[in-house]
Tab-separated table of C-alpha atoms in Angstrom:
chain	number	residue	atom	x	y	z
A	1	UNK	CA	15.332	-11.624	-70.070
A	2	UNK	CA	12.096	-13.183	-71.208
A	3	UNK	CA	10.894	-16.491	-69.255
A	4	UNK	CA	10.025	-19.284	-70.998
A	5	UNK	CA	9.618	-22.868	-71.241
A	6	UNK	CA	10.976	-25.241	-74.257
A	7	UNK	CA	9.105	-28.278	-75.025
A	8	UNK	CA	12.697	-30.363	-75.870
A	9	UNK	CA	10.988	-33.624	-77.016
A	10	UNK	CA	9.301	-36.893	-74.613
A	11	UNK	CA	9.378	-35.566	-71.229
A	12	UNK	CA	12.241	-32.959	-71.295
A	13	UNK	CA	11.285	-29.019	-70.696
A	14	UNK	CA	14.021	-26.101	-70.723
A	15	UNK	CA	12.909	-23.203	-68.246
A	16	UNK	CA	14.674	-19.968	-68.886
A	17	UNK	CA	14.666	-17.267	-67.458
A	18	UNK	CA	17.307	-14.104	-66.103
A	19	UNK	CA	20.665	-15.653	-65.298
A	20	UNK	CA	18.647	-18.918	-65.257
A	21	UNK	CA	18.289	-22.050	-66.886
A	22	UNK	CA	17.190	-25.607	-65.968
A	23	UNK	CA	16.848	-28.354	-68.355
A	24	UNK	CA	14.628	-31.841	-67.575
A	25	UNK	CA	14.669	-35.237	-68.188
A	26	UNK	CA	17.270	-35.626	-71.242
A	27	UNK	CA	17.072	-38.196	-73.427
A	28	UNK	CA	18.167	-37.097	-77.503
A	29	UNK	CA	21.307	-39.075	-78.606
A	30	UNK	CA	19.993	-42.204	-79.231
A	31	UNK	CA	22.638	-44.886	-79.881
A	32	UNK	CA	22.455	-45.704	-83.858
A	33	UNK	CA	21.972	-49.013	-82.565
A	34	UNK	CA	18.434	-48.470	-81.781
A	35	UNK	CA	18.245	-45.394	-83.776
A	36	UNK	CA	16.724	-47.076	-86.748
A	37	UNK	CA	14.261	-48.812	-84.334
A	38	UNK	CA	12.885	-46.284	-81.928
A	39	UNK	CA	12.727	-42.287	-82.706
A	40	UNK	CA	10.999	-38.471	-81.287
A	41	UNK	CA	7.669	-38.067	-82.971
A	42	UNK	CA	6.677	-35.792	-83.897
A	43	UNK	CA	10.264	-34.547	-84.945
A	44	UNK	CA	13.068	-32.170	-84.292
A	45	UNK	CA	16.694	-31.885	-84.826
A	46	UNK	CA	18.912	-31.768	-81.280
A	47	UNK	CA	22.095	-30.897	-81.425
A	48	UNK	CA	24.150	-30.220	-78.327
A	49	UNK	CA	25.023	-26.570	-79.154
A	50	UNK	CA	21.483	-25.439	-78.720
A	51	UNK	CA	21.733	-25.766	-74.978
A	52	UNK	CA	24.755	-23.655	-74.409
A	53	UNK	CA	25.561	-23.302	-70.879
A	54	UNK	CA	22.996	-24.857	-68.472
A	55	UNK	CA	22.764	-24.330	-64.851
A	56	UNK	CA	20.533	-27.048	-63.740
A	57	UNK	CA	19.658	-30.461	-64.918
A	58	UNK	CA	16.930	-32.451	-63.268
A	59	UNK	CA	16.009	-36.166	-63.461
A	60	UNK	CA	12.845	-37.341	-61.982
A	61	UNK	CA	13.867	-41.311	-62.350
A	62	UNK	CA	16.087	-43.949	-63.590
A	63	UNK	CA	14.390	-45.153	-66.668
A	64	UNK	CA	16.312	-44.913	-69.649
A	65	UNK	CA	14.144	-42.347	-71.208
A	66	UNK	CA	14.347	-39.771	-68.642
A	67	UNK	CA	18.217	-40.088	-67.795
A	68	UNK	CA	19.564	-41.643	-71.272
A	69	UNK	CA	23.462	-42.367	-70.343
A	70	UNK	CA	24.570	-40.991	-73.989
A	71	UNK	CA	22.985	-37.956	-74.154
A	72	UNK	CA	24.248	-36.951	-70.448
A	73	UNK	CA	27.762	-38.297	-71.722
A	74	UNK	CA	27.263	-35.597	-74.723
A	75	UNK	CA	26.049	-32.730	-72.664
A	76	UNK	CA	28.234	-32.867	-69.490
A	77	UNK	CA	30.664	-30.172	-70.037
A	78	UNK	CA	27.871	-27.777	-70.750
A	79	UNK	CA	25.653	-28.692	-67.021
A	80	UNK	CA	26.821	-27.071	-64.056
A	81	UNK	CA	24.709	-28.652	-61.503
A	82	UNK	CA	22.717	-31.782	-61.281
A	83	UNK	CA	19.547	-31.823	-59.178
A	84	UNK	CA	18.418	-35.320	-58.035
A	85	UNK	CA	15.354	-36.532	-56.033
A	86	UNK	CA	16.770	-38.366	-53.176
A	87	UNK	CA	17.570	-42.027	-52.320
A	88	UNK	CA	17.662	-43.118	-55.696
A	89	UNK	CA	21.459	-44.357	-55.385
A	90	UNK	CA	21.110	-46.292	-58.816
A	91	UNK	CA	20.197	-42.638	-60.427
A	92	UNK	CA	23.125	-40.682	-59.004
A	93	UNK	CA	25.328	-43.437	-59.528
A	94	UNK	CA	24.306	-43.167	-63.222
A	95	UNK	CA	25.532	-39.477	-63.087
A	96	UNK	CA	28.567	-39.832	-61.265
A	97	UNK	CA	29.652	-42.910	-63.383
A	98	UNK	CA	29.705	-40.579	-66.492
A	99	UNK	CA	32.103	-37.984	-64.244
A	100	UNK	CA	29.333	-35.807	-62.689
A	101	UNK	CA	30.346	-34.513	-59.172
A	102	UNK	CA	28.023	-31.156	-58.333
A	103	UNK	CA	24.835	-33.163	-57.650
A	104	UNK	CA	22.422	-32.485	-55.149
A	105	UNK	CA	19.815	-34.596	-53.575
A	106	UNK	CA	16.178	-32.968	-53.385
A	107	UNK	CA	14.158	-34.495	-50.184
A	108	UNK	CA	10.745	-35.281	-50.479
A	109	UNK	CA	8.424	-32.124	-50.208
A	110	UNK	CA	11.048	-29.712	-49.328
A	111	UNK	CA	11.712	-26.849	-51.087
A	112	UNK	CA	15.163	-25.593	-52.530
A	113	UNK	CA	16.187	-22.195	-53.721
A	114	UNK	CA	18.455	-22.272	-56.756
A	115	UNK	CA	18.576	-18.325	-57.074
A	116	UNK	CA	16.397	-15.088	-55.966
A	117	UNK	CA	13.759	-15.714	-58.498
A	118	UNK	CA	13.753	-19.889	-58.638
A	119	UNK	CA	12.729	-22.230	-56.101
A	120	UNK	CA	12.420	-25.903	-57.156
A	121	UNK	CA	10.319	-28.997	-54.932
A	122	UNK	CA	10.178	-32.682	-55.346
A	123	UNK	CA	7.599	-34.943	-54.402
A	124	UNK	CA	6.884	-38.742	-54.580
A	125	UNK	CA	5.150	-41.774	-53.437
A	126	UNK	CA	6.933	-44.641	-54.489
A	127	UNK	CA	10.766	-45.496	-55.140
A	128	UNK	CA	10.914	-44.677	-58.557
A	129	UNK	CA	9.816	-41.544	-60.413
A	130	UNK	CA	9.489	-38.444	-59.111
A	131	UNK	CA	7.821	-35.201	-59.930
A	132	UNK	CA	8.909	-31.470	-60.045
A	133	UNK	CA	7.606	-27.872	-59.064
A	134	UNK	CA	9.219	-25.179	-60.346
A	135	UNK	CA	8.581	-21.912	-59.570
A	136	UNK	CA	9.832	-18.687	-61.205
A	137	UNK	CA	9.340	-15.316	-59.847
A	138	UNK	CA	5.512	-15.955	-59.773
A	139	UNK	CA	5.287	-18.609	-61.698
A	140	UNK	CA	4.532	-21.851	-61.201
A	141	UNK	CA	5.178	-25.003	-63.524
A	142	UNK	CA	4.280	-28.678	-62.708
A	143	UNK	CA	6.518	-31.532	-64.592
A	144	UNK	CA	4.558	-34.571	-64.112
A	145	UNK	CA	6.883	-37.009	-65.723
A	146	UNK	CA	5.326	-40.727	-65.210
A	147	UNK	CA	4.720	-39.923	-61.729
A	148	UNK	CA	1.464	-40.881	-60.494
A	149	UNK	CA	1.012	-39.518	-56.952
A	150	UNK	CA	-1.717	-40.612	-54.342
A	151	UNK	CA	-4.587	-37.582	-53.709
A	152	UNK	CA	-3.356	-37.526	-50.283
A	153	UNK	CA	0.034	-35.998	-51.983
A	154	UNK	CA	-1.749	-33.814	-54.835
A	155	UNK	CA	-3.778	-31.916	-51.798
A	156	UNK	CA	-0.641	-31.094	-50.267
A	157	UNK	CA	0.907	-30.061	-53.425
A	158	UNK	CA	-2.122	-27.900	-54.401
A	159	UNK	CA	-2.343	-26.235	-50.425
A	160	UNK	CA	1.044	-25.263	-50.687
A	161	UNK	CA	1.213	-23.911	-54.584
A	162	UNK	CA	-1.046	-22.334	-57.287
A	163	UNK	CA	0.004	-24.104	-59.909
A	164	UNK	CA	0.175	-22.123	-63.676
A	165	UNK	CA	1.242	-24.645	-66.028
A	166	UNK	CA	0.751	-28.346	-65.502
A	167	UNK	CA	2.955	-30.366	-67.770
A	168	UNK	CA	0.618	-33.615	-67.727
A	169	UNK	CA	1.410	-37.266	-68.922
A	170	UNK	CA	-1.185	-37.894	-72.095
A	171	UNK	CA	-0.857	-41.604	-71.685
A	172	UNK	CA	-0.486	-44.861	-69.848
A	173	UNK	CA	0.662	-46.324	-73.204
A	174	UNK	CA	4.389	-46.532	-72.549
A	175	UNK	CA	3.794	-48.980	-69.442
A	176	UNK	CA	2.428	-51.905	-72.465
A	177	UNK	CA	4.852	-50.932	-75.124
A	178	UNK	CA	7.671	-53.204	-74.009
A	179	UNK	CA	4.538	-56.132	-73.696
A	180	UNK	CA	2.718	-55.825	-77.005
A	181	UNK	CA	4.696	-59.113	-78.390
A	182	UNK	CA	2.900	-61.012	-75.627
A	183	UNK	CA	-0.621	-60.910	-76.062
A	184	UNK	CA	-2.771	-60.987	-79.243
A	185	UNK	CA	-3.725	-57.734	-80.487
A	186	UNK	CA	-7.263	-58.290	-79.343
A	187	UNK	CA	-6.176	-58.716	-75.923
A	188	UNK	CA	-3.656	-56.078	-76.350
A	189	UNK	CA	-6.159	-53.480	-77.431
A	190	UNK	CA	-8.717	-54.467	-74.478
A	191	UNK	CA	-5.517	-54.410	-71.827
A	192	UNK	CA	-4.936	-50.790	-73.727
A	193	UNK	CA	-8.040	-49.438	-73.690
A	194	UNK	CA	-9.118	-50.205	-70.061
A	195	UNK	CA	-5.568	-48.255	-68.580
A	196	UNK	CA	-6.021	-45.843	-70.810
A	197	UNK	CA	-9.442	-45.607	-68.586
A	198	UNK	CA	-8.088	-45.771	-65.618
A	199	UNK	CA	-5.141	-43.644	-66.280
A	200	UNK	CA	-7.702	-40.616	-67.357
A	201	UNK	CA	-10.043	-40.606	-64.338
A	202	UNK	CA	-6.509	-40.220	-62.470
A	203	UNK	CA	-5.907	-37.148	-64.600
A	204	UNK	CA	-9.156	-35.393	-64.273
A	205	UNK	CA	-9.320	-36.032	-60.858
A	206	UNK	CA	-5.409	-34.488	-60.588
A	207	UNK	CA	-6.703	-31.352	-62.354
A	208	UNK	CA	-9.655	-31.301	-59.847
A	209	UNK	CA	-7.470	-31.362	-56.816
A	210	UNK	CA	-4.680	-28.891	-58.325
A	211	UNK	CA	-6.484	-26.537	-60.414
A	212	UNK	CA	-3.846	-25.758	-62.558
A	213	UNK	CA	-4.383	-22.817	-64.744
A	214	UNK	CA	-3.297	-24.005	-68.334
A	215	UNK	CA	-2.409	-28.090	-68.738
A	216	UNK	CA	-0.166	-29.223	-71.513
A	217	UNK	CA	-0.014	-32.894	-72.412
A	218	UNK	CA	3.736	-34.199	-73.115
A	219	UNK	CA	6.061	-36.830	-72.025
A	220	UNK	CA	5.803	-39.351	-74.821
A	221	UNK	CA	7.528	-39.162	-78.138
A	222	UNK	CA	9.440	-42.319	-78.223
A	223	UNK	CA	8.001	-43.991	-81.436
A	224	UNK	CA	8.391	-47.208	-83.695
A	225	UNK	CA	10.183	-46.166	-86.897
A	226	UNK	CA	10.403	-49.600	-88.930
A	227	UNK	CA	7.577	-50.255	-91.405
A	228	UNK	CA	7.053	-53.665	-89.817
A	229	UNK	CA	6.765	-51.824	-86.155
A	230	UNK	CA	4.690	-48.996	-87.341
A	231	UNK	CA	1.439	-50.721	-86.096
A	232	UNK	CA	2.870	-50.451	-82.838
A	233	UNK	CA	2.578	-46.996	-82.047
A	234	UNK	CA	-1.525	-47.435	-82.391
A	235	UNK	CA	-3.460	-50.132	-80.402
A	236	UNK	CA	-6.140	-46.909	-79.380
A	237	UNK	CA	-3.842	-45.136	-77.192
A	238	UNK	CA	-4.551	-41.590	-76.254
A	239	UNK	CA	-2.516	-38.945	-78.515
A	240	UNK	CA	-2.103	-35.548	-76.959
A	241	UNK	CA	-5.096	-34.165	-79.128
A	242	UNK	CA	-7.235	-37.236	-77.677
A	243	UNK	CA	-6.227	-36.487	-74.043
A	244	UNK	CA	-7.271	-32.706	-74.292
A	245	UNK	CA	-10.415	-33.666	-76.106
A	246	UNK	CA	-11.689	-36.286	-73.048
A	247	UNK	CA	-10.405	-34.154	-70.243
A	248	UNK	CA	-12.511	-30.955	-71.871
A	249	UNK	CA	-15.534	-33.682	-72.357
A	250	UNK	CA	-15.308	-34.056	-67.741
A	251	UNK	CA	-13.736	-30.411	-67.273
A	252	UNK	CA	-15.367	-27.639	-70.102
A	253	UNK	CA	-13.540	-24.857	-68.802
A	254	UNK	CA	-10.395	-26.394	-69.017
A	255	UNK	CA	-7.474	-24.164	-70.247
A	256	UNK	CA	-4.041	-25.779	-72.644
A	257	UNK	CA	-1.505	-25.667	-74.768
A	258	UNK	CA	-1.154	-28.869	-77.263
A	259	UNK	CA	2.438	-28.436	-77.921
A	260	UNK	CA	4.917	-30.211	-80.432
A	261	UNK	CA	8.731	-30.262	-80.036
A	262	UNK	CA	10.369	-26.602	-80.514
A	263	UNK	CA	7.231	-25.117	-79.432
A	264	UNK	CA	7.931	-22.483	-77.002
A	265	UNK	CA	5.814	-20.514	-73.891
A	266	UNK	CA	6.835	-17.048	-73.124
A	267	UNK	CA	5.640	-17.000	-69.393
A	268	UNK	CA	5.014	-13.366	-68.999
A	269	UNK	CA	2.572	-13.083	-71.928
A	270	UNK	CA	1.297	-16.494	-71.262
A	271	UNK	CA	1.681	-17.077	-75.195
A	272	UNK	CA	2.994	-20.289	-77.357
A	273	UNK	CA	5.644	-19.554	-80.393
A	274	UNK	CA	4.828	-22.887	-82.140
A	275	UNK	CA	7.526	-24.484	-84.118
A	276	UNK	CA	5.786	-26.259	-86.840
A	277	UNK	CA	3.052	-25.618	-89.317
A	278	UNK	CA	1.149	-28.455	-89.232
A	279	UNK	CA	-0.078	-30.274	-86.048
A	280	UNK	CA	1.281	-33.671	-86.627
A	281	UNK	CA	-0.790	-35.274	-83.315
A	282	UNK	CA	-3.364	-34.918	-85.786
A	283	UNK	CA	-6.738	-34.517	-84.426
A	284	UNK	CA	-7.287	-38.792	-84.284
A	285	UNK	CA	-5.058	-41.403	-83.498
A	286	UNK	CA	-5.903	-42.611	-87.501
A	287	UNK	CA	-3.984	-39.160	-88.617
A	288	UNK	CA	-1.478	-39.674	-86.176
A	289	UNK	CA	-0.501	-42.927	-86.982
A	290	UNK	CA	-0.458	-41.333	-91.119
A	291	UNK	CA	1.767	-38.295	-90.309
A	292	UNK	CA	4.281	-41.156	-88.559
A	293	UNK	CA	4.306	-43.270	-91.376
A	294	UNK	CA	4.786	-40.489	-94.004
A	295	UNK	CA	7.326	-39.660	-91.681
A	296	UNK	CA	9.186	-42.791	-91.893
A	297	UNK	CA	9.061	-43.085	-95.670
A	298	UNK	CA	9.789	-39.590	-96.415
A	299	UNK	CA	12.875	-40.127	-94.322
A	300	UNK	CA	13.986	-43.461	-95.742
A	301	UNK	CA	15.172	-44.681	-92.629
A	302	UNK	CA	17.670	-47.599	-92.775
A	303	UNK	CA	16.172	-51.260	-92.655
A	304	UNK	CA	16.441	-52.763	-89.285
A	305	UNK	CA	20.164	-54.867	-89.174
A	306	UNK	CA	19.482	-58.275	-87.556
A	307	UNK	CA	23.131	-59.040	-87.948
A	308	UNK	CA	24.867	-62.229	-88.841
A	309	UNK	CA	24.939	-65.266	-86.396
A	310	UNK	CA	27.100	-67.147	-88.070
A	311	UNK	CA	29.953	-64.567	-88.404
A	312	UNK	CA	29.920	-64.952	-84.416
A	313	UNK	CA	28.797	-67.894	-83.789
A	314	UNK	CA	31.951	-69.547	-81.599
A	315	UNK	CA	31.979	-66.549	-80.373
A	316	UNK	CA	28.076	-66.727	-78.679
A	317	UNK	CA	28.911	-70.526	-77.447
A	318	UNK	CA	31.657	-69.515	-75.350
A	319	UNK	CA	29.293	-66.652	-74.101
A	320	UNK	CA	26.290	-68.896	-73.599
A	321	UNK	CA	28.676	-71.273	-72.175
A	322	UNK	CA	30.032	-68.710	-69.239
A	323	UNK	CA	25.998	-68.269	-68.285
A	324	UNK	CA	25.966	-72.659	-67.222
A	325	UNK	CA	28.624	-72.023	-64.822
A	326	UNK	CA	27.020	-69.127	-62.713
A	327	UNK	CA	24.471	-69.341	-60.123
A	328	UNK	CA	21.225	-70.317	-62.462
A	329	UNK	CA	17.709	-69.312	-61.256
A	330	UNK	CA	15.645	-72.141	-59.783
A	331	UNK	CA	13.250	-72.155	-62.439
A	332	UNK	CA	15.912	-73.683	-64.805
A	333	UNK	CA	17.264	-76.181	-62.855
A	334	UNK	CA	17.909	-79.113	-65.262
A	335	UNK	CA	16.094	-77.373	-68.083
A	336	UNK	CA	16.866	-76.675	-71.549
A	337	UNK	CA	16.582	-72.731	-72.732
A	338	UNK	CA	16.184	-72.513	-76.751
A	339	UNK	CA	18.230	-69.052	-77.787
A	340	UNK	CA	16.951	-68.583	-81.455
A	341	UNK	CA	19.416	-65.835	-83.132
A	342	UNK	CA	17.433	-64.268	-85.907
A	343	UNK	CA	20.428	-62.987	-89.080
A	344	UNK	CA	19.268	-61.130	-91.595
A	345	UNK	CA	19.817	-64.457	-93.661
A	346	UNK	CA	20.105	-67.261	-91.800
A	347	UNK	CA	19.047	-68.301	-87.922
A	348	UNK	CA	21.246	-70.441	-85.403
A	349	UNK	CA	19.780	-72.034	-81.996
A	350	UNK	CA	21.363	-72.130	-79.675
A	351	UNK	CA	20.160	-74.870	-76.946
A	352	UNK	CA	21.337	-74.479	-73.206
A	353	UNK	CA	21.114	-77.563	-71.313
A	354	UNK	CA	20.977	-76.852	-67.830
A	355	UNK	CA	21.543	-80.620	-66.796
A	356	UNK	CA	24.303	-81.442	-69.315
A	357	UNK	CA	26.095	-78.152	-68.870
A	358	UNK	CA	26.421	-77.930	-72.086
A	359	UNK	CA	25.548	-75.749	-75.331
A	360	UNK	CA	24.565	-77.451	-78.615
A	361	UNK	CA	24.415	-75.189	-81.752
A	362	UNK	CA	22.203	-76.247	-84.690
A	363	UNK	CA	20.977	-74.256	-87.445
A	364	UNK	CA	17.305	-76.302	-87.570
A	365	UNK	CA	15.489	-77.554	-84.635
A	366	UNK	CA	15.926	-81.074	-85.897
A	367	UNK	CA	18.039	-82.092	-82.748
A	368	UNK	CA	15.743	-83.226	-79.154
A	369	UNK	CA	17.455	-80.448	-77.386
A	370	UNK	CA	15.678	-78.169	-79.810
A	371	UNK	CA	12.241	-79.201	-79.022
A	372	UNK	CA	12.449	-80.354	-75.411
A	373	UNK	CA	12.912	-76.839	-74.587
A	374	UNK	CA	11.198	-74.893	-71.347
A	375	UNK	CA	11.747	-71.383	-73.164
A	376	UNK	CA	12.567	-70.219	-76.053
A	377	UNK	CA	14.153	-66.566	-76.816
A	378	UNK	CA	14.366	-65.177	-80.301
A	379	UNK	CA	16.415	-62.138	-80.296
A	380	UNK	CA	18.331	-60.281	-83.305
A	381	UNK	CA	22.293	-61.540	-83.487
A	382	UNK	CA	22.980	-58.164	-83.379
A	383	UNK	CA	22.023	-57.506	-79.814
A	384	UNK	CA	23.529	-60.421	-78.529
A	385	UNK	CA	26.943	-59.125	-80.182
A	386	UNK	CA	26.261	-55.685	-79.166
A	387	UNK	CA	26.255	-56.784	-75.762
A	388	UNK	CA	29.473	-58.402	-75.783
A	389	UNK	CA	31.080	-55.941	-77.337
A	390	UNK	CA	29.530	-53.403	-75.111
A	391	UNK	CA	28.921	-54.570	-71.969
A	392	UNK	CA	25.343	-54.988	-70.367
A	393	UNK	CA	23.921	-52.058	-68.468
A	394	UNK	CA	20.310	-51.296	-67.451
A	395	UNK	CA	19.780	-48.758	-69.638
A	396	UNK	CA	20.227	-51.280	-72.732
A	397	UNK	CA	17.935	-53.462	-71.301
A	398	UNK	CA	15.138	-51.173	-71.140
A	399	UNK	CA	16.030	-50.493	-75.279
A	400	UNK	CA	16.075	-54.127	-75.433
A	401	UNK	CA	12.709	-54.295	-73.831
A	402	UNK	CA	11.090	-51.653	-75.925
A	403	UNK	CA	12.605	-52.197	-79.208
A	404	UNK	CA	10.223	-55.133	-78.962
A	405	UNK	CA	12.768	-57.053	-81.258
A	406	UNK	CA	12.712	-60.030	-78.584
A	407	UNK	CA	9.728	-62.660	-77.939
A	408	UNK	CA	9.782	-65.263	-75.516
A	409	UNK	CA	7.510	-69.083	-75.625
A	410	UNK	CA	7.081	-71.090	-73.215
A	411	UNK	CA	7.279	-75.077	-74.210
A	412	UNK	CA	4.653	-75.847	-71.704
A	413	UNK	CA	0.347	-76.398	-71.764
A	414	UNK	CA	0.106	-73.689	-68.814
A	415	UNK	CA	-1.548	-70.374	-69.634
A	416	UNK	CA	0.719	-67.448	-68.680
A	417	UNK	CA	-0.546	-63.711	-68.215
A	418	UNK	CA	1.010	-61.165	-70.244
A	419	UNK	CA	2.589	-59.807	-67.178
A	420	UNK	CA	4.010	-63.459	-66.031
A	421	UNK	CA	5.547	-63.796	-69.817
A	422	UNK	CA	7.142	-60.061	-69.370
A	423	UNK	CA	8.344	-61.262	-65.928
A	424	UNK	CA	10.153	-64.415	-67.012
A	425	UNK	CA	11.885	-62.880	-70.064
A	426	UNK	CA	13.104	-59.864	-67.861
A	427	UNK	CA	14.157	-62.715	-65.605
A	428	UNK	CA	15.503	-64.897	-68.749
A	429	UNK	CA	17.401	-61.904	-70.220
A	430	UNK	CA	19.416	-60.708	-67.395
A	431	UNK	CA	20.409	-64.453	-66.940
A	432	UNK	CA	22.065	-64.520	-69.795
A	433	UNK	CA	23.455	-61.542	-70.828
A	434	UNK	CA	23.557	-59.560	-67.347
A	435	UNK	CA	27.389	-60.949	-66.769
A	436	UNK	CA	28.540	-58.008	-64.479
């Protein structure tokens, strides 16, 4: 049987080979919620049935994007094993929550063999993500994920393994995307462009240390699909077609693959069976940021659904109501938080008075609760009713976060750093909707 490696879509691979197959990082099903908000560029259709049976799955971390609760729900009865990086309870809890039970916990470094021909190896530096080595008969692959390991870990990594194909993270831009409400787009871009910096002198100075033989940029498809959002898949981020083009402008020499979902890599000829026609990175971030938007219109995705506050709105006060009565963060101690829920016809605030315990419900900000506010969150009806009718779980917050449908102001004549802003309306949101 012929080895090869699947570029799935974002950061999932599916390594095949004789009696073998191991699947990475799923995340495909996307709730319809956010469907219409967030989607894989450039495209592909997923269905479950494509996968068959799979031995392995592997997932380097607990972000949504990389171990999506829905699409593990969908694919369970097909995965035999699950392969984990160790201590990362909240990740194998994930799994075993949806009914997983064969898991089994890779330590840091150390190398398991799955079969004759496959030996797999973990390694990390922080916590959170994780990468993996693969290696297949004589093979060796490198799935970088977001991981971003210390040169005192790469030189390990390349004294112990020749690496063939490195599977390399094109961009930093992910870390801003759920921040780009919260500075102007001046600032934005500048923030942008210097990690982007940053984040490529880490890469050619990765490929300097490792040496891989052929480098393939992946690992970040998630894009903004509604004509008001489209802007935000720009702001001079790298594209995959960027990323090769500065890495060959340090390293010549430099071997890759620029692959698009579908594409596929026969190991043994050390060949690509490309899936589409036309390249649609583009060969600038000005013709990637076209082939989305045809995309999009082409497609005639579905308008964004704010939802209707006033079809729920008793509802939301007795939810809002349930938040005054549990243990409130110090910061709004005898404050006043402004919830503004945006319809697709009509707002409602909502004002939380922290002093009063009370909730007062207006549909202008004519009232002195309304304007004596410390914070004020404007968020879609329609997530606040999704939540109650769904629960709140971790991985909707991170959707939450990067659907960037929800902005947060602060009522005060302090300047607050992007990062600050993030902070308090991660802090803000799991107040009030993190009920578990």
């Amino acid at each position: 049987m012929t080895m090869n490696i699947e570029y799935i879509t974002h950061a999932s691979l599916l390594l095949t080979g004789e009696d073998f197959s191991l699947l990475t990082d799923p995340c495909y099903f996307i709730e319809p919620f956010f469907a219409t908000t967030l989607f894989h560029f450039p495209p592909r259709d997923i269905t479950t049935e494509m996968f068959g049976k799979l031995n392995y799955v592997y997932s380097s971390h607990i972000h949504v994007d990389h171990s999506h609760p829905e699409t593990l729900k969908q694919l369970k009865n097909q995965i035999e094993t699950v392969l984990l990086p160790a201590k990362r309870p909240d990740l194998e809890k994930r799994y075993r929550d949806i009914g997983y039970e064969n898991i089994i916990l890779l330590q840091n470094g150390q190398t398991l063999q799955l079969n004759d021909t496959v030996e797999v190896t973990s390694y990390w530096d922080d916590p959170i993500d994780t990468i993996l080595l693969i290696k297949i008969k004589d093979k060796v692959i490198l799935h970088q994920n977001d991981c971003l390991l210390t040169p005192r870990t790469l030189a390990k990594i390349a004294d112990k393994f020749q690496i063939d194909y490195a599977f390399l993270l094109y961009t930093s831009f992910a870390n801003h995307q759920p921040t780009l409400l919260y500075g102007s787009p001046e600032d934005m871009i500048k923030e942008v462009v210097t990690q982007e910096e940053e984040f490529l002198r880490y890469q050619v100075n990765l490929i300097k240390i490792l040496q891989p033989e052929t480098i393939i940029p992946y690992s970040m498809t998630l894009t903004y699909g509604q004509e008001d959002q489209l802007h935000l898949n720009g702001y001079e981020r790298m594209t995959p077609t960027i990323f090769i083009n500065r890495i060959l402008s340090d390293l010549p020499e430099t071997k890759y693959f620029i692959l698009q979902p579908g594409d596929i890599i026969d190991l043994e000829i050390d060949s690509v069976k490309y899936a589409h026609t036309k390249n649609l990175w583009g060969d600038n971030l000005q013709e990637y940021l076209h082939n989305i938007t045809e995309y999009v219109r082409a497609k005639n995705i579905s308008k964004f659904n704010f939802g209707d506050p006033e079809k729920n709105r008793e509802k939301f006060a007795i939810y809002l109501e349930a938040s005054l009565k549990s243990l409130v963060p110090s910061i709004f101690i005898n404050q006043i938080i402004l919830l503004e829920l945006i319809g697709n016809k009509e707002t409602i605030y909502y004002a939380m008075d922290f002093q009063d315990k009370r909730v007062l419900v207006n549909k202008s900000l004519s009232s002195p609760a309304s304007n004596n506010y410390l914070i004020k969150l404007s968020t879609p009806a329609i997530i606040l009713e999704y939540i109650i009718d769904h629960s709140f779980h971790d991985s909707l917050l991170d959707f939450i976060l990067y659907s960037n449908r929800v902005d947060l102001k602060i009522n005060q004549n302090k300047h607050f750093s992007i990062k600050a802003r993030f902070g308090l309306l991660i802090t803000t949101l799991l107040f009030l909707f993190d009920h578990r």
